PDB file of C-alpha atoms in Angstrom:
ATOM      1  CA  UNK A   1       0.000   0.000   0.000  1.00  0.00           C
ATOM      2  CA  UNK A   2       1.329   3.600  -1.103  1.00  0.00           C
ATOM      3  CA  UNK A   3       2.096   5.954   2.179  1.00  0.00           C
ATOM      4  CA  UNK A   4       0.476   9.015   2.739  1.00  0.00           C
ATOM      5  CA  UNK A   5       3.451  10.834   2.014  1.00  0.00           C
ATOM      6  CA  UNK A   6       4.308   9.710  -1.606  1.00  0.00           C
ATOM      7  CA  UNK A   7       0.000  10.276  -2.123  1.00  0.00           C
ATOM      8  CA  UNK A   8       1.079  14.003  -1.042  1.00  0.00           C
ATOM      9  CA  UNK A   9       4.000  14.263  -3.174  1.00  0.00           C
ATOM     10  CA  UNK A  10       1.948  12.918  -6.177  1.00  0.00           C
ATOM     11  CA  UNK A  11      -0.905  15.405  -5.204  1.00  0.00           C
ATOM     12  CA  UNK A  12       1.668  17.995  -5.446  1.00  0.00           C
ATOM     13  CA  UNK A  13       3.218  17.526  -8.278  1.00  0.00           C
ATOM     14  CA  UNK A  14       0.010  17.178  -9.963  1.00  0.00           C
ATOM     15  CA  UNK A  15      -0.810  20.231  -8.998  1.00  0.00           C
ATOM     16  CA  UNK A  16       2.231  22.274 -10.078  1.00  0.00           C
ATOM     17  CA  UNK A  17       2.691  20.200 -13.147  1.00  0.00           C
ATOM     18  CA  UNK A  18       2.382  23.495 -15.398  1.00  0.00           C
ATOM     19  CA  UNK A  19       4.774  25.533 -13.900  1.00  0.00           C
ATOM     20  CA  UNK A  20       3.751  28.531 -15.769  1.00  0.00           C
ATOM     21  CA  UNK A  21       0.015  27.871 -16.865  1.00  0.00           C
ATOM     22  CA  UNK A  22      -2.272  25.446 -15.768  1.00  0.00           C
ATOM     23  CA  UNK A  23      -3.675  22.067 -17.250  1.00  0.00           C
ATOM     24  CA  UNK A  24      -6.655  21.538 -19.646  1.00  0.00           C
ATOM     25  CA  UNK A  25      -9.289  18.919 -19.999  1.00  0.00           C
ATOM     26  CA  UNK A  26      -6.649  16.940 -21.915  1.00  0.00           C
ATOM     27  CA  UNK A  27      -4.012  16.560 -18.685  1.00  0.00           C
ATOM     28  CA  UNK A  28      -2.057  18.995 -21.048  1.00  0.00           C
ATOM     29  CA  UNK A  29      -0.160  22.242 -20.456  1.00  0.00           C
ATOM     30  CA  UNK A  30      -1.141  25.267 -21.858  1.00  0.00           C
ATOM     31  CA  UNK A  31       1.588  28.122 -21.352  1.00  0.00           C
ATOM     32  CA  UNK A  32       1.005  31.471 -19.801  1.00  0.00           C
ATOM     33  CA  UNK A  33       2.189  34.439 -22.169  1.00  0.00           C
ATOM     34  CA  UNK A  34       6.030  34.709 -22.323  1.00  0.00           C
ATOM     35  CA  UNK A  35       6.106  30.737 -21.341  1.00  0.00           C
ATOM     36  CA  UNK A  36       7.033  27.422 -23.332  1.00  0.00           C
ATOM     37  CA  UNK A  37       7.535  23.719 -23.278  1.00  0.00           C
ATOM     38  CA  UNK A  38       5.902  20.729 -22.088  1.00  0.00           C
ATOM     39  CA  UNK A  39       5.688  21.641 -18.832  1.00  0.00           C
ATOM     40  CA  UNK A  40       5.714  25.594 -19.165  1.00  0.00           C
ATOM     41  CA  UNK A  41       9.014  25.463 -17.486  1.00  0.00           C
ATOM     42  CA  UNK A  42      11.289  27.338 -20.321  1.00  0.00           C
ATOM     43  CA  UNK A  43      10.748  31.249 -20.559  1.00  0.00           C
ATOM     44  CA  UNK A  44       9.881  32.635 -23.861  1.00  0.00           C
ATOM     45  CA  UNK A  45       9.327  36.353 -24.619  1.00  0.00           C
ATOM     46  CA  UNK A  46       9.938  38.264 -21.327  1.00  0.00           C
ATOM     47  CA  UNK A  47       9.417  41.515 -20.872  1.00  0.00           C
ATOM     48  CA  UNK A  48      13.118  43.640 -21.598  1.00  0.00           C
ATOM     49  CA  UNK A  49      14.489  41.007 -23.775  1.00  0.00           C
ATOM     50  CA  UNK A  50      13.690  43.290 -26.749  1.00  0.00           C
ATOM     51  CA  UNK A  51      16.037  46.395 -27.146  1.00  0.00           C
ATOM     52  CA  UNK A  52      15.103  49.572 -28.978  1.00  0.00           C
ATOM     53  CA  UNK A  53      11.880  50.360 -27.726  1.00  0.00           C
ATOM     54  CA  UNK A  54      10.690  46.772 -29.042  1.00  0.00           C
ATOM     55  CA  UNK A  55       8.211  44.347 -27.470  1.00  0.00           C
ATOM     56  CA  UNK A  56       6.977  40.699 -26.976  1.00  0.00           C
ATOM     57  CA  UNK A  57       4.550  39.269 -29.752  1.00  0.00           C
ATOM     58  CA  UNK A  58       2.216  36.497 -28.492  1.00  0.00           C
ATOM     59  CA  UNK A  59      -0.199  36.563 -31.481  1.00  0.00           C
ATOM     60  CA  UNK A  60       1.622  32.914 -33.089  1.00  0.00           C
ATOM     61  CA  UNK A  61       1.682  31.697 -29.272  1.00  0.00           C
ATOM     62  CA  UNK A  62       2.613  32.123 -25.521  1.00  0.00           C
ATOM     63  CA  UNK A  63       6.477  31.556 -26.071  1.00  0.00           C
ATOM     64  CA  UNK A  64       6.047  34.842 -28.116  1.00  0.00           C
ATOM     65  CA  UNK A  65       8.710  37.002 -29.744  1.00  0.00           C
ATOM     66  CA  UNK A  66      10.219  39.972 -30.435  1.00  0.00           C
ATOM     67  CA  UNK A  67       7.901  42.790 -32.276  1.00  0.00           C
ATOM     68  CA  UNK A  68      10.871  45.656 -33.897  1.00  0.00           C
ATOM     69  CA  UNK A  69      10.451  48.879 -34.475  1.00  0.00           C
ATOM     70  CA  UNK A  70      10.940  50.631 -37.685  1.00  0.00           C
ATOM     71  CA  UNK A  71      14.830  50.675 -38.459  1.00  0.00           C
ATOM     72  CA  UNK A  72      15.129  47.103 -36.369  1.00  0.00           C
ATOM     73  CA  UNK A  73      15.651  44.197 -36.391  1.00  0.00           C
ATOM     74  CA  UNK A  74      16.625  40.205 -35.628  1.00  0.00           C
ATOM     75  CA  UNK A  75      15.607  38.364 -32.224  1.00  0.00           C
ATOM     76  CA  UNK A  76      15.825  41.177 -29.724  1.00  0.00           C
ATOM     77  CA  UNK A  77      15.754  44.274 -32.196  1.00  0.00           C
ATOM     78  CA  UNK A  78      18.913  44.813 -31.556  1.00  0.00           C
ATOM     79  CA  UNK A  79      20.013  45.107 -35.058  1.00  0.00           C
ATOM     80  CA  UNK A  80      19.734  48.345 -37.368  1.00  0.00           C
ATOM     81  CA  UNK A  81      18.043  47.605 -40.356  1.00  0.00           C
ATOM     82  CA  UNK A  82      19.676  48.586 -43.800  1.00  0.00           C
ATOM     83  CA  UNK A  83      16.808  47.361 -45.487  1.00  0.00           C
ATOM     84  CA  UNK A  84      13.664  49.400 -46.479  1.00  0.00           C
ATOM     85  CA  UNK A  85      11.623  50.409 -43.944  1.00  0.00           C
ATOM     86  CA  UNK A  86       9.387  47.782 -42.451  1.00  0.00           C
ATOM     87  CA  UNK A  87       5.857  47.589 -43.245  1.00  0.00           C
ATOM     88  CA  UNK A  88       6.351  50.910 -44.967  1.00  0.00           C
ATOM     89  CA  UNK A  89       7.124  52.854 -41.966  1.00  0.00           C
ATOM     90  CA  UNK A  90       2.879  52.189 -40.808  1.00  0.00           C
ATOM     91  CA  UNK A  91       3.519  48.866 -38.956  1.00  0.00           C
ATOM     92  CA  UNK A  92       5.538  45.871 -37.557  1.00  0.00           C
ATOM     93  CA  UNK A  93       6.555  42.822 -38.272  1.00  0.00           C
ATOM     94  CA  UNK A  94       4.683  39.776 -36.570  1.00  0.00           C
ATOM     95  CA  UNK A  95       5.157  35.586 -36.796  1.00  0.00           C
ATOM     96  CA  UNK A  96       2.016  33.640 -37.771  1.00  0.00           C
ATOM     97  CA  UNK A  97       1.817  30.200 -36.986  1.00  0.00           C
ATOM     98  CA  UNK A  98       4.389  28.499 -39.535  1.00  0.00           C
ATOM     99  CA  UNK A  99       6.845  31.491 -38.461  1.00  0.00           C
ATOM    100  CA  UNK A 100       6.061  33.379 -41.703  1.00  0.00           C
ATOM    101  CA  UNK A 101       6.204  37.421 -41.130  1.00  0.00           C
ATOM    102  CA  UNK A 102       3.560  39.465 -41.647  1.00  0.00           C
ATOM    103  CA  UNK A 103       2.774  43.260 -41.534  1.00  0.00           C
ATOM    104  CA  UNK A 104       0.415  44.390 -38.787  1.00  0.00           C
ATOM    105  CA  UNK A 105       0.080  47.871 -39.590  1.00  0.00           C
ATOM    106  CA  UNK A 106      -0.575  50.649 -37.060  1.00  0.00           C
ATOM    107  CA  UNK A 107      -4.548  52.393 -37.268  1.00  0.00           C
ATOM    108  CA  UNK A 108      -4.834  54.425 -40.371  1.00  0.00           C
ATOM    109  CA  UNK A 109      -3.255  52.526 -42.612  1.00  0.00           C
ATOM    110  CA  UNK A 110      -3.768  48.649 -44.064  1.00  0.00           C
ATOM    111  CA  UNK A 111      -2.595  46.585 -47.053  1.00  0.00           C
ATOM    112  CA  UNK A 112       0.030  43.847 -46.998  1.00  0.00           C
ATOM    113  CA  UNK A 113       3.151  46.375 -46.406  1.00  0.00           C
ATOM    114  CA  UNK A 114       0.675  48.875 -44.476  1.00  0.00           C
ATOM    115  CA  UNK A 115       1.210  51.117 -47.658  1.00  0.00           C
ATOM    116  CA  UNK A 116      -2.259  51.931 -48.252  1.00  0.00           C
ATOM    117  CA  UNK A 117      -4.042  54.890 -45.978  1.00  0.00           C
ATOM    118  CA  UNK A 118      -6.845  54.267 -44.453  1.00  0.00           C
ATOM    119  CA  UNK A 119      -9.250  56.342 -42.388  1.00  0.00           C
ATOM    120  CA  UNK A 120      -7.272  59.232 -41.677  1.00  0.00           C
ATOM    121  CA  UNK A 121      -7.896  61.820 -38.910  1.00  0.00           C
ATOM    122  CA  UNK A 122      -9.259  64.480 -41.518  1.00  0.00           C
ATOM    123  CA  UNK A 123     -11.044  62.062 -43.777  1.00  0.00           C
ATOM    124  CA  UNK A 124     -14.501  62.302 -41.290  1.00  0.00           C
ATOM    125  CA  UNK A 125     -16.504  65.561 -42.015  1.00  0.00           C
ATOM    126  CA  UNK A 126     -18.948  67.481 -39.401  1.00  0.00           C
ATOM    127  CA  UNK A 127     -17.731  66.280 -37.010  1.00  0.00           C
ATOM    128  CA  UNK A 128     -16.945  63.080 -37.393  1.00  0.00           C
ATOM    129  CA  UNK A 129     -14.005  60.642 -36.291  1.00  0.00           C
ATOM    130  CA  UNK A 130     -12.213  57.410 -37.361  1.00  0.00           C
ATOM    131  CA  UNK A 131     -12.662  54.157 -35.633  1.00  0.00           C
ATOM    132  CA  UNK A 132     -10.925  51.322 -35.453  1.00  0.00           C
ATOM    133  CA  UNK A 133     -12.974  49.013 -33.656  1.00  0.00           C
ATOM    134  CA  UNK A 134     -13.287  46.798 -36.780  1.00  0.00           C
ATOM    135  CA  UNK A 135      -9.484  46.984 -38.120  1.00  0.00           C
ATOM    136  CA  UNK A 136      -6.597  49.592 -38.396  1.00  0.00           C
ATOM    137  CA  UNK A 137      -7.594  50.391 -41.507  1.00  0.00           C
ATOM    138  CA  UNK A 138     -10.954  52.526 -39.508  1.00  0.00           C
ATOM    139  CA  UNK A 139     -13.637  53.934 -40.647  1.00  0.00           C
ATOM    140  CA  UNK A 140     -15.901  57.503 -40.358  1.00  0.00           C
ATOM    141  CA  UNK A 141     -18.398  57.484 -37.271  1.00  0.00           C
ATOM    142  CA  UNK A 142     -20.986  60.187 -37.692  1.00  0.00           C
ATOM    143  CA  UNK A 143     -22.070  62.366 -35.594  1.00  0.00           C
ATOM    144  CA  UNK A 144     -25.918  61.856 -35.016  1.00  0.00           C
ATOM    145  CA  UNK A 145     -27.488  63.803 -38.450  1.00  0.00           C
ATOM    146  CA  UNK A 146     -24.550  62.827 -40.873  1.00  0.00           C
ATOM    147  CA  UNK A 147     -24.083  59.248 -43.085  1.00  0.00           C
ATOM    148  CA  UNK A 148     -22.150  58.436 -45.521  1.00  0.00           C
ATOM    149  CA  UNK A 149     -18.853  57.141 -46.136  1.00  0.00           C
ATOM    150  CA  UNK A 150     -17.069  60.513 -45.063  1.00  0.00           C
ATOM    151  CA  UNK A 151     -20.080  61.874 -42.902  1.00  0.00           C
ATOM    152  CA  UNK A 152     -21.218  64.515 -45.503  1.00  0.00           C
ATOM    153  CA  UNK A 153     -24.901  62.679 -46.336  1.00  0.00           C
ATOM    154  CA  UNK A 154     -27.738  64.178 -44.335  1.00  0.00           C
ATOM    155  CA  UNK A 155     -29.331  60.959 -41.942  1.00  0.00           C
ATOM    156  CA  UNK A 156     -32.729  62.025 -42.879  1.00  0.00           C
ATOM    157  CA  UNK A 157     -33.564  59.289 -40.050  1.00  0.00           C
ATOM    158  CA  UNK A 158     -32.830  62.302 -37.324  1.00  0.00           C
ATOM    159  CA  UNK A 159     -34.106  65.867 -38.065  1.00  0.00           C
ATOM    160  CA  UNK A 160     -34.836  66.866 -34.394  1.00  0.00           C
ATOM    161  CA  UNK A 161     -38.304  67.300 -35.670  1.00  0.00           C
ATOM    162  CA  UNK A 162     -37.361  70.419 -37.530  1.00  0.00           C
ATOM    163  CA  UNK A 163     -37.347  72.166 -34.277  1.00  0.00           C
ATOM    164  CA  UNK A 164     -33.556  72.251 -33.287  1.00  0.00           C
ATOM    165  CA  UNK A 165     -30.172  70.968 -34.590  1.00  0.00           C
ATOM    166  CA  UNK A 166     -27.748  67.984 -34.139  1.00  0.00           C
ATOM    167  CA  UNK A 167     -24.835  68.779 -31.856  1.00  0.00           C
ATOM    168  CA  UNK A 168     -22.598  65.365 -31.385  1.00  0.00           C
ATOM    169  CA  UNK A 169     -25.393  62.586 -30.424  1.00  0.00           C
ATOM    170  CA  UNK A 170     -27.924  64.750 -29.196  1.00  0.00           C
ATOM    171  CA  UNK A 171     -30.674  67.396 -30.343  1.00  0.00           C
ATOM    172  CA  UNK A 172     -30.350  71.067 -30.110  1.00  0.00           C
ATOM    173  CA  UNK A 173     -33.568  72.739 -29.656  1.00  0.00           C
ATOM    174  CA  UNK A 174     -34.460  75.814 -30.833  1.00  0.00           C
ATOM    175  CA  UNK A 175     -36.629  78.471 -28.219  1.00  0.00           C
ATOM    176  CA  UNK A 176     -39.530  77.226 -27.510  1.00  0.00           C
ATOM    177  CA  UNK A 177     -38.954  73.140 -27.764  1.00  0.00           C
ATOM    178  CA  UNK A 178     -37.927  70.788 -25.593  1.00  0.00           C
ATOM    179  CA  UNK A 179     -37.477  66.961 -25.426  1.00  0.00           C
ATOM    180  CA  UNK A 180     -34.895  64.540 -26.839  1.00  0.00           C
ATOM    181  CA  UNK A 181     -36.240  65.140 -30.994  1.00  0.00           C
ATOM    182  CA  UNK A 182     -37.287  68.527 -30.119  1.00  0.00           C
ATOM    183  CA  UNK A 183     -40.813  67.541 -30.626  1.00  0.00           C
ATOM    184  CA  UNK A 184     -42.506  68.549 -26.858  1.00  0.00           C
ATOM    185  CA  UNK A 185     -43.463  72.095 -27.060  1.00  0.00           C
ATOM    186  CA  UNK A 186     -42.177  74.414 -24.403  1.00  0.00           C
ATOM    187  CA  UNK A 187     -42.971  78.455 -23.879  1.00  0.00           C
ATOM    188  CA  UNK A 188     -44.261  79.672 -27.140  1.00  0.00           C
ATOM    189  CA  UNK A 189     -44.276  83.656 -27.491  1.00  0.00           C
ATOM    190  CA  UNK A 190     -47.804  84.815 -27.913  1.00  0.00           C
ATOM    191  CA  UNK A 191     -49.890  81.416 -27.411  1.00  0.00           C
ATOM    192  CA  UNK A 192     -47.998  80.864 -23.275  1.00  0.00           C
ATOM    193  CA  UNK A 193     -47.640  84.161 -22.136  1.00  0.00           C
ATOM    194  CA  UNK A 194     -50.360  86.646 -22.044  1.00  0.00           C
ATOM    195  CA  UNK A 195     -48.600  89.090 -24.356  1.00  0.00           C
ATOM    196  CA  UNK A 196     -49.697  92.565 -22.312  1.00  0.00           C
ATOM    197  CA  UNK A 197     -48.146  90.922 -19.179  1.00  0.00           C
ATOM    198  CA  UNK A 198     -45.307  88.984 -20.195  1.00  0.00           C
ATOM    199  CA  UNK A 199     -43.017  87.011 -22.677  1.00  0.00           C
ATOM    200  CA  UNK A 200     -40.989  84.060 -22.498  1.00  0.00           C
ATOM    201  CA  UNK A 201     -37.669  83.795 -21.562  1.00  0.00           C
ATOM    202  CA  UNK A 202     -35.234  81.193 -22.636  1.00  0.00           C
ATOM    203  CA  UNK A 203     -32.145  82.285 -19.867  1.00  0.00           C
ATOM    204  CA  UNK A 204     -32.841  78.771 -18.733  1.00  0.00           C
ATOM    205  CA  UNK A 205     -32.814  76.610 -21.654  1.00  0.00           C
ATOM    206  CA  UNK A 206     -34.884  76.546 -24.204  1.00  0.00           C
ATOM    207  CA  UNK A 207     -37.703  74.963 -22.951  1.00  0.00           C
ATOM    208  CA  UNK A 208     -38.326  78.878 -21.419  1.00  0.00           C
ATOM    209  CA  UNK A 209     -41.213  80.164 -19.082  1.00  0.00           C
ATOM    210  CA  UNK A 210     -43.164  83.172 -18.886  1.00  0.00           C
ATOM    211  CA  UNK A 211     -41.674  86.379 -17.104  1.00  0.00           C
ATOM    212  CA  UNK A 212     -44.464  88.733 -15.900  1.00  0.00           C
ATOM    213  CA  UNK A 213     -44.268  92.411 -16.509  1.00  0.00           C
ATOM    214  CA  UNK A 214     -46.603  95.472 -15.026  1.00  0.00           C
ATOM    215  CA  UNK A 215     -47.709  93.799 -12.275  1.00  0.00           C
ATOM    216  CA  UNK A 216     -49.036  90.606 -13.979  1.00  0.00           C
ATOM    217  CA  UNK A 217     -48.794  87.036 -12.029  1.00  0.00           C
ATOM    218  CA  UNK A 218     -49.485  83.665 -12.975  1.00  0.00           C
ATOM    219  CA  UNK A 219     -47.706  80.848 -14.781  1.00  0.00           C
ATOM    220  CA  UNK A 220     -48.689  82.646 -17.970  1.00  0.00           C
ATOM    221  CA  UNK A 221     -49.226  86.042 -16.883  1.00  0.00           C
ATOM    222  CA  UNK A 222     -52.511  85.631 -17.020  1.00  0.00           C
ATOM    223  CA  UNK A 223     -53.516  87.324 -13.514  1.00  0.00           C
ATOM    224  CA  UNK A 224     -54.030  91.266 -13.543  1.00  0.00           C
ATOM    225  CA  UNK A 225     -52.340  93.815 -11.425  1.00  0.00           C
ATOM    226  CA  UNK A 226     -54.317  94.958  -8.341  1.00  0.00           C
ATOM    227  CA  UNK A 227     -55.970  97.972  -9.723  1.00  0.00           C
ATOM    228  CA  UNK A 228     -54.674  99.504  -6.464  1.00  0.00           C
ATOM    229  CA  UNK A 229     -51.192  98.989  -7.425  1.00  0.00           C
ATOM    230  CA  UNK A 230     -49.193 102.262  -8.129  1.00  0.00           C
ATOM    231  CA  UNK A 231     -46.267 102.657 -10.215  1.00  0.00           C
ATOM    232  CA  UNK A 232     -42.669 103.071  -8.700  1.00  0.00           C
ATOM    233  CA  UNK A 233     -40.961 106.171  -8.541  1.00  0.00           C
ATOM    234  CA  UNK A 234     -39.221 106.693 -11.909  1.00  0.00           C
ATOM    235  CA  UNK A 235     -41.049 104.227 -14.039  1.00  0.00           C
ATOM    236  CA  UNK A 236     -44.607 105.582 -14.719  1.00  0.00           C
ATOM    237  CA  UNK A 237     -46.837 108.459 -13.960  1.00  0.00           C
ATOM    238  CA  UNK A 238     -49.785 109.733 -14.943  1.00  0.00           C
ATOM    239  CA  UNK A 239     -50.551 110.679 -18.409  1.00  0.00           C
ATOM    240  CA  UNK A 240     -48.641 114.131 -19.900  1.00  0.00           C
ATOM    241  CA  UNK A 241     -46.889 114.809 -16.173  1.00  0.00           C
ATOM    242  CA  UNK A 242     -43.081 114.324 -15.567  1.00  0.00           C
ATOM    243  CA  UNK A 243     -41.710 112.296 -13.153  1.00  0.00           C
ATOM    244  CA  UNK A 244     -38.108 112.126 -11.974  1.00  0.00           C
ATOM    245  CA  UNK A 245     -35.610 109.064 -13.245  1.00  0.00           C
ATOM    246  CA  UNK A 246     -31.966 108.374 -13.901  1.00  0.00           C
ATOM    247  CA  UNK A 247     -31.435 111.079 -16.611  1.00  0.00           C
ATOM    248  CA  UNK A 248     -28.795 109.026 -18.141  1.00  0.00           C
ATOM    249  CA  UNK A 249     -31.065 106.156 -19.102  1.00  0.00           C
ATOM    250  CA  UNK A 250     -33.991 108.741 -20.614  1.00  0.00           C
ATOM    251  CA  UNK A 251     -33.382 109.115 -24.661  1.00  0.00           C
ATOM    252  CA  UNK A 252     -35.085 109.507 -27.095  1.00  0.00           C
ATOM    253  CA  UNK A 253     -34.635 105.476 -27.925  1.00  0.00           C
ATOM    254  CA  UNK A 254     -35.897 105.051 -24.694  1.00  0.00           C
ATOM    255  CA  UNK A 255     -39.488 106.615 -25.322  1.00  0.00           C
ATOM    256  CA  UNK A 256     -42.457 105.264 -27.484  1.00  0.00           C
ATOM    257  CA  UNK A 257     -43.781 106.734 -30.141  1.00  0.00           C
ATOM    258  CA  UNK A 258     -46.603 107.761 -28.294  1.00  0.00           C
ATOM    259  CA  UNK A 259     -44.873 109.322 -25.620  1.00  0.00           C
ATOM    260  CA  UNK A 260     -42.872 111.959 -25.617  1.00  0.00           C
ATOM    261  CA  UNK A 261     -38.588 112.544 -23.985  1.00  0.00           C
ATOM    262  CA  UNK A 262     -38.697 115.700 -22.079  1.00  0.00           C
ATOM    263  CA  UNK A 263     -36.121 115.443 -19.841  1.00  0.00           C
ATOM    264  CA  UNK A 264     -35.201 113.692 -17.174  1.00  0.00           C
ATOM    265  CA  UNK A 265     -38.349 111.631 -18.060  1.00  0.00           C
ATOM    266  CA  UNK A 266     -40.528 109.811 -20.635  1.00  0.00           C
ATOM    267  CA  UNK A 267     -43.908 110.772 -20.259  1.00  0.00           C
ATOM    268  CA  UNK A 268     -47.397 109.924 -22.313  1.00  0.00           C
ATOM    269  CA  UNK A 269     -48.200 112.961 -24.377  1.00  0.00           C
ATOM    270  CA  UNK A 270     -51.637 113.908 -24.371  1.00  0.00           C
ATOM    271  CA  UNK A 271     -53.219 109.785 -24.195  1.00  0.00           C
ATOM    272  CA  UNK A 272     -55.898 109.375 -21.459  1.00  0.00           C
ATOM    273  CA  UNK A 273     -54.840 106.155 -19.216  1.00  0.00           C
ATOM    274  CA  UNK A 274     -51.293 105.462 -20.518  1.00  0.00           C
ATOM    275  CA  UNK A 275     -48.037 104.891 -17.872  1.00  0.00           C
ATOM    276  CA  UNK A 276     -44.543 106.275 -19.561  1.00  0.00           C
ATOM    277  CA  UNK A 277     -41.960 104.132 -18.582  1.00  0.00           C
ATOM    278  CA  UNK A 278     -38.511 105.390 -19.725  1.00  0.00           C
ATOM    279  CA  UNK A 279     -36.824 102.065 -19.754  1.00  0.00           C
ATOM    280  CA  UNK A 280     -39.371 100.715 -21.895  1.00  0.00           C
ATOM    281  CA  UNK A 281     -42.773 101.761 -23.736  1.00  0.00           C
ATOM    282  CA  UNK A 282     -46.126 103.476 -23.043  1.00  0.00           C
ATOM    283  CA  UNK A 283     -48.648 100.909 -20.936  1.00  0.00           C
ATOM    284  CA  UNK A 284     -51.875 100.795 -20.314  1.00  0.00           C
ATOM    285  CA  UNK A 285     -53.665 101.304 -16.847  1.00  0.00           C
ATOM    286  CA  UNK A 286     -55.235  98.513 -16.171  1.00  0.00           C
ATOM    287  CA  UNK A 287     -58.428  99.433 -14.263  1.00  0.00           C
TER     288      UNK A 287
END
């Protein structure tokens, strides 16, 4: 009968058969990257065995090797190259499986010797970029609005309902509209506000909301003033009497046609029931 302590020293060495990996469903090693032989025991590609700014390979396995840079080359780069430059100056030189090189050019370029351009940085128009996701050789991503292969064909798919503009992925919306197409109506001037008390204002977004004037209220200015309610000193009076203001402010651009500058104050020239106000126009009293 086998003793417990060769069972153990089987057990072990079971366990640490791979050395440098670990064992599939075939009792086989399988190397970590950098690693080789049977029993992943014999280092490959390490990291600073290739000099001049070169680097370990795995794509043709996990033993790996050498990648050179332009003007480099043999087993650790550490040769100059006198030959034409590698993969046309756009890529590197990789092994395949039968250790036969092969080109893997850097993004923007593709063909064989990485001698044909592809998607370059200024090939994408309004706005758009190249990406690689697919392949060095890229291709345009549009913004949201643009198709096409160079992102100058209108995506009649998005139009922000013909109330805004595409800006990147999203919707612009011109005053008055809101939502993600632009297609949600927000403050409209003259159908929200009650035009003699107020007007929208967009300082928010362009969505907007109404802003009361003259002593309207309401979310559309639709309450009246308190008929009680007199004007502040400087911004009304009675009609065709002065009233004293910040003279600098009172022009003649400052006063409506139906009220007359006579300084230091806009006043309402001859019009029963009219307020001057000389930062803005003639208003009615509201009675």
């Amino acid at each position: 009968m086998m003793n417990r302590g060769v069972i153990v020293a089987l057990c072990i060495a079971a366990v640490f058969a791979c050395e440098n990996g670990w064992e599939d469903e075939n009792a086989d090693c399988v190397c970590f990257n950098g690693w080789m032989g049977d029993d992943c025991d014999t280092a490959g590609c390490q990291t600073g065995d290739c000099m001049n700014d070169g680097w370990c390979s795995y794509a043709a396995g996990p033993a790996g090797v050498c990648a050179c840079p332009t003007g480099y080359e043999g087993d650790d780069c550490g040769t100059e190259s006198t030959e034409a430059a590698v993969c046309s100056g756009n890529g590197w030189l990789d092994l395949d499986a039968n250790n036969d090189t092969f080109c893997v050019c850097f993004n923007g370029y593709t063909g064989d010797e990485c001698d044909a351009a592809g998607c370059q940085s200024d090939d994408c128009m309004n706005g758009g970029w190249c990406s690689y996701a697919t392949g060095p050789a890229g291709a345009c991503a549009c913004q949201l609005g643009y198709t096409g292969d160079d992102c100058t064909e209108l995506d009649t798919q998005v139009t922000c309902s013909g109330n805004g503009w595409v800006s990147g992925l999203d919707c612009v919306c011109f005053n008055g509209w809101q939502g993600d197409d632009c297609d949600e109506a927000g403050c409209q001037q003259g159908t929200n506000c009650n035009e003699d008390g107020g007007y929208c204002s967009y300082a928010a977004g362009p969505a907007g909301a109404c802003t009361c004037t003259n002593g309207y209220s309401g979310d559309e200015c639709e309450v009246l003033p308190s008929p009680s309610a007199a004007p502040s000193p400087g911004f009304g009076g009675p009609a065709g009497v002065n009233w004293s203001s910040n003279a600098a402010f009172l022009t003649d651009s400052h006063c409506d046609s139906v009220c007359s500058h006579n300084p230091p104050a806009c006043y309402c020239e001859g019009v029963e029931g009219w307020l001057g106000e000389p930062y803005d126009f003639c208003k009615p009293i509201v009675t």
